[in-house]
Amino acid sequence: MKLGKMWIVVFFVLLSGCAPVAEECEVCEECEVNPFPEGLVLPQVFIMTKLNYTTEDLTALKTNVVDPLVAYFETLDQTVVSIYIDNDNRGGLVKQTFTIEVIISDNDGNADPIYYGFLHSKVDGVIPVWVMETME
């Protein structure tokens, strides 16, 4: 039984090693493999039950909420890392209110993110353009 466990460990070690970059590579120390060869796409947008959204709502969320959010935080030299969107009617096509949760990096080298969340409701059946709310 111990021999079987050893083979599993050897197999795992072989799988976790990196592939040679070129054929002339004899010893593989640490490959510098980019896990995102096409570039990391930010923000990562997750829409809960996306299949239950109309095309119009998905387009409006992108152009009227996601794009303005990203643009606003870029003006503050911050990066929107992820956006999570949920709604008041997961199972149906008619949605009125959306819960938006945003994770933002302050780009200061600190691992602690900025969290921003809000409700965004349709006005006359249309998703309005997001504008940052301020306390006055």
Tab-separated table of C-alpha atoms in Angstrom:
chain	number	residue	atom	x	y	z
A	1	MET	CA	0.000	0.000	0.000
A	2	LYS	CA	2.863	2.389	0.730
A	3	LEU	CA	4.245	1.799	-2.767
A	4	GLY	CA	0.883	2.880	-4.260
A	5	LYS	CA	0.930	6.131	-2.284
A	6	MET	CA	4.504	6.780	-3.396
A	7	TRP	CA	3.518	6.451	-7.066
A	8	ILE	CA	0.689	8.908	-6.529
A	9	VAL	CA	3.138	11.399	-5.013
A	10	VAL	CA	5.623	10.882	-7.859
A	11	PHE	CA	2.828	11.274	-10.422
A	12	PHE	CA	1.628	14.469	-8.711
A	13	VAL	CA	5.158	15.895	-8.603
A	14	LEU	CA	5.570	15.166	-12.309
A	15	LEU	CA	2.261	16.862	-13.094
A	16	SER	CA	3.053	19.917	-10.987
A	17	GLY	CA	6.400	20.479	-12.657
A	18	CYS	CA	6.505	22.943	-15.484
A	19	ALA	CA	6.916	22.023	-19.095
A	20	PRO	CA	10.160	22.953	-20.818
A	21	VAL	CA	9.985	26.313	-22.552
A	22	ALA	CA	12.141	25.126	-25.420
A	23	GLU	CA	13.568	21.768	-26.437
A	24	GLU	CA	17.050	22.830	-25.339
A	25	CYS	CA	15.785	23.261	-21.766
A	26	GLU	CA	17.492	20.518	-19.768
A	27	VAL	CA	16.617	21.504	-16.228
A	28	CYS	CA	13.305	23.140	-15.437
A	29	GLU	CA	13.626	25.296	-12.343
A	30	GLU	CA	10.650	27.642	-12.479
A	31	CYS	CA	8.869	28.336	-15.726
A	32	GLU	CA	7.616	31.856	-16.198
A	33	VAL	CA	4.317	30.839	-17.692
A	34	ASN	CA	1.710	33.552	-18.006
A	35	PRO	CA	-1.637	32.029	-16.938
A	36	PHE	CA	-3.354	34.784	-18.955
A	37	PRO	CA	-1.541	34.806	-22.319
A	38	GLU	CA	-4.186	37.070	-23.823
A	39	GLY	CA	-4.005	39.339	-20.779
A	40	LEU	CA	-6.097	39.345	-17.633
A	41	VAL	CA	-9.479	40.878	-18.336
A	42	LEU	CA	-10.628	43.257	-15.625
A	43	PRO	CA	-13.101	43.673	-14.243
A	44	GLN	CA	-14.284	40.115	-13.912
A	45	VAL	CA	-18.064	40.482	-14.170
A	46	PHE	CA	-20.314	37.771	-12.761
A	47	ILE	CA	-24.044	37.999	-13.349
A	48	MET	CA	-26.117	35.630	-11.232
A	49	THR	CA	-28.476	33.530	-13.396
A	50	LYS	CA	-27.298	35.348	-16.523
A	51	LEU	CA	-29.359	33.066	-18.755
A	52	ASN	CA	-32.541	34.580	-17.268
A	53	TYR	CA	-31.713	38.120	-18.437
A	54	THR	CA	-32.983	39.726	-21.592
A	55	THR	CA	-30.430	40.875	-24.141
A	56	GLU	CA	-31.558	44.456	-23.522
A	57	ASP	CA	-30.896	44.193	-19.778
A	58	LEU	CA	-27.454	42.646	-20.332
A	59	THR	CA	-26.509	45.379	-22.786
A	60	ALA	CA	-27.841	48.111	-20.496
A	61	LEU	CA	-25.987	46.703	-17.486
A	62	LYS	CA	-22.729	46.746	-19.463
A	63	THR	CA	-23.115	50.222	-20.966
A	64	ASN	CA	-25.014	51.961	-18.146
A	65	VAL	CA	-23.503	50.368	-15.037
A	66	VAL	CA	-20.274	48.428	-15.621
A	67	ASP	CA	-18.594	50.865	-18.030
A	68	PRO	CA	-19.378	54.010	-15.950
A	69	LEU	CA	-18.207	52.247	-12.753
A	70	VAL	CA	-14.885	51.308	-14.331
A	71	ALA	CA	-14.429	54.791	-15.815
A	72	TYR	CA	-15.193	56.512	-12.494
A	73	PHE	CA	-12.720	54.478	-10.457
A	74	GLU	CA	-10.052	54.841	-13.156
A	75	THR	CA	-10.256	58.617	-12.617
A	76	LEU	CA	-9.275	57.904	-8.996
A	77	ASP	CA	-6.327	55.728	-10.159
A	78	GLN	CA	-8.104	52.644	-8.838
A	79	THR	CA	-8.860	49.385	-10.634
A	80	VAL	CA	-12.224	47.651	-10.577
A	81	VAL	CA	-11.283	44.006	-10.105
A	82	SER	CA	-14.681	42.329	-9.989
A	83	ILE	CA	-18.358	43.128	-10.243
A	84	TYR	CA	-21.078	40.779	-8.999
A	85	ILE	CA	-24.624	41.475	-10.189
A	86	ASP	CA	-27.754	39.891	-8.744
A	87	ASN	CA	-31.417	40.830	-9.089
A	88	ASP	CA	-34.832	40.706	-7.500
A	89	ASN	CA	-36.256	38.058	-9.859
A	90	ARG	CA	-33.682	35.329	-10.533
A	91	GLY	CA	-36.118	32.957	-12.200
A	92	GLY	CA	-37.988	35.399	-14.431
A	93	LEU	CA	-37.094	37.663	-17.311
A	94	VAL	CA	-38.629	40.809	-15.800
A	95	LYS	CA	-36.177	42.351	-13.383
A	96	GLN	CA	-36.609	45.661	-11.594
A	97	THR	CA	-33.823	46.006	-9.017
A	98	PHE	CA	-30.201	44.917	-9.227
A	99	THR	CA	-27.724	44.360	-6.417
A	100	ILE	CA	-24.261	45.422	-7.526
A	101	GLU	CA	-21.186	44.434	-5.500
A	102	VAL	CA	-17.808	45.786	-6.575
A	103	ILE	CA	-14.267	44.907	-5.495
A	104	ILE	CA	-11.763	47.665	-6.216
A	105	SER	CA	-7.987	47.765	-5.899
A	106	ASP	CA	-6.447	50.973	-4.625
A	107	ASN	CA	-3.271	50.021	-6.560
A	108	ASP	CA	-1.190	50.757	-3.474
A	109	GLY	CA	0.382	47.312	-3.141
A	110	ASN	CA	-1.911	46.471	-0.244
A	111	ALA	CA	-3.917	43.246	-0.532
A	112	ASP	CA	-6.949	44.765	1.210
A	113	PRO	CA	-9.565	45.695	-1.392
A	114	ILE	CA	-12.137	48.446	-1.350
A	115	TYR	CA	-15.690	47.106	-1.286
A	116	TYR	CA	-18.544	49.076	-2.799
A	117	GLY	CA	-22.122	47.869	-3.043
A	118	PHE	CA	-25.412	49.431	-4.052
A	119	LEU	CA	-28.920	48.788	-5.382
A	120	HIS	CA	-29.695	49.968	-8.907
A	121	SER	CA	-33.323	50.025	-10.057
A	122	LYS	CA	-34.934	50.490	-13.410
A	123	VAL	CA	-36.690	53.782	-14.076
A	124	ASP	CA	-39.683	53.506	-16.422
A	125	GLY	CA	-38.528	50.011	-17.396
A	126	VAL	CA	-34.998	51.121	-18.348
A	127	ILE	CA	-31.715	50.635	-16.477
A	128	PRO	CA	-30.399	54.185	-15.942
A	129	VAL	CA	-26.774	55.265	-16.182
A	130	TRP	CA	-24.950	54.787	-12.872
A	131	VAL	CA	-23.695	57.936	-11.161
A	132	MET	CA	-21.615	57.889	-7.970
A	133	GLU	CA	-23.717	58.896	-4.994
A	134	THR	CA	-22.192	61.380	-2.609
A	135	MET	CA	-23.154	62.293	0.923
A	136	GLU	CA	-23.917	65.982	1.104
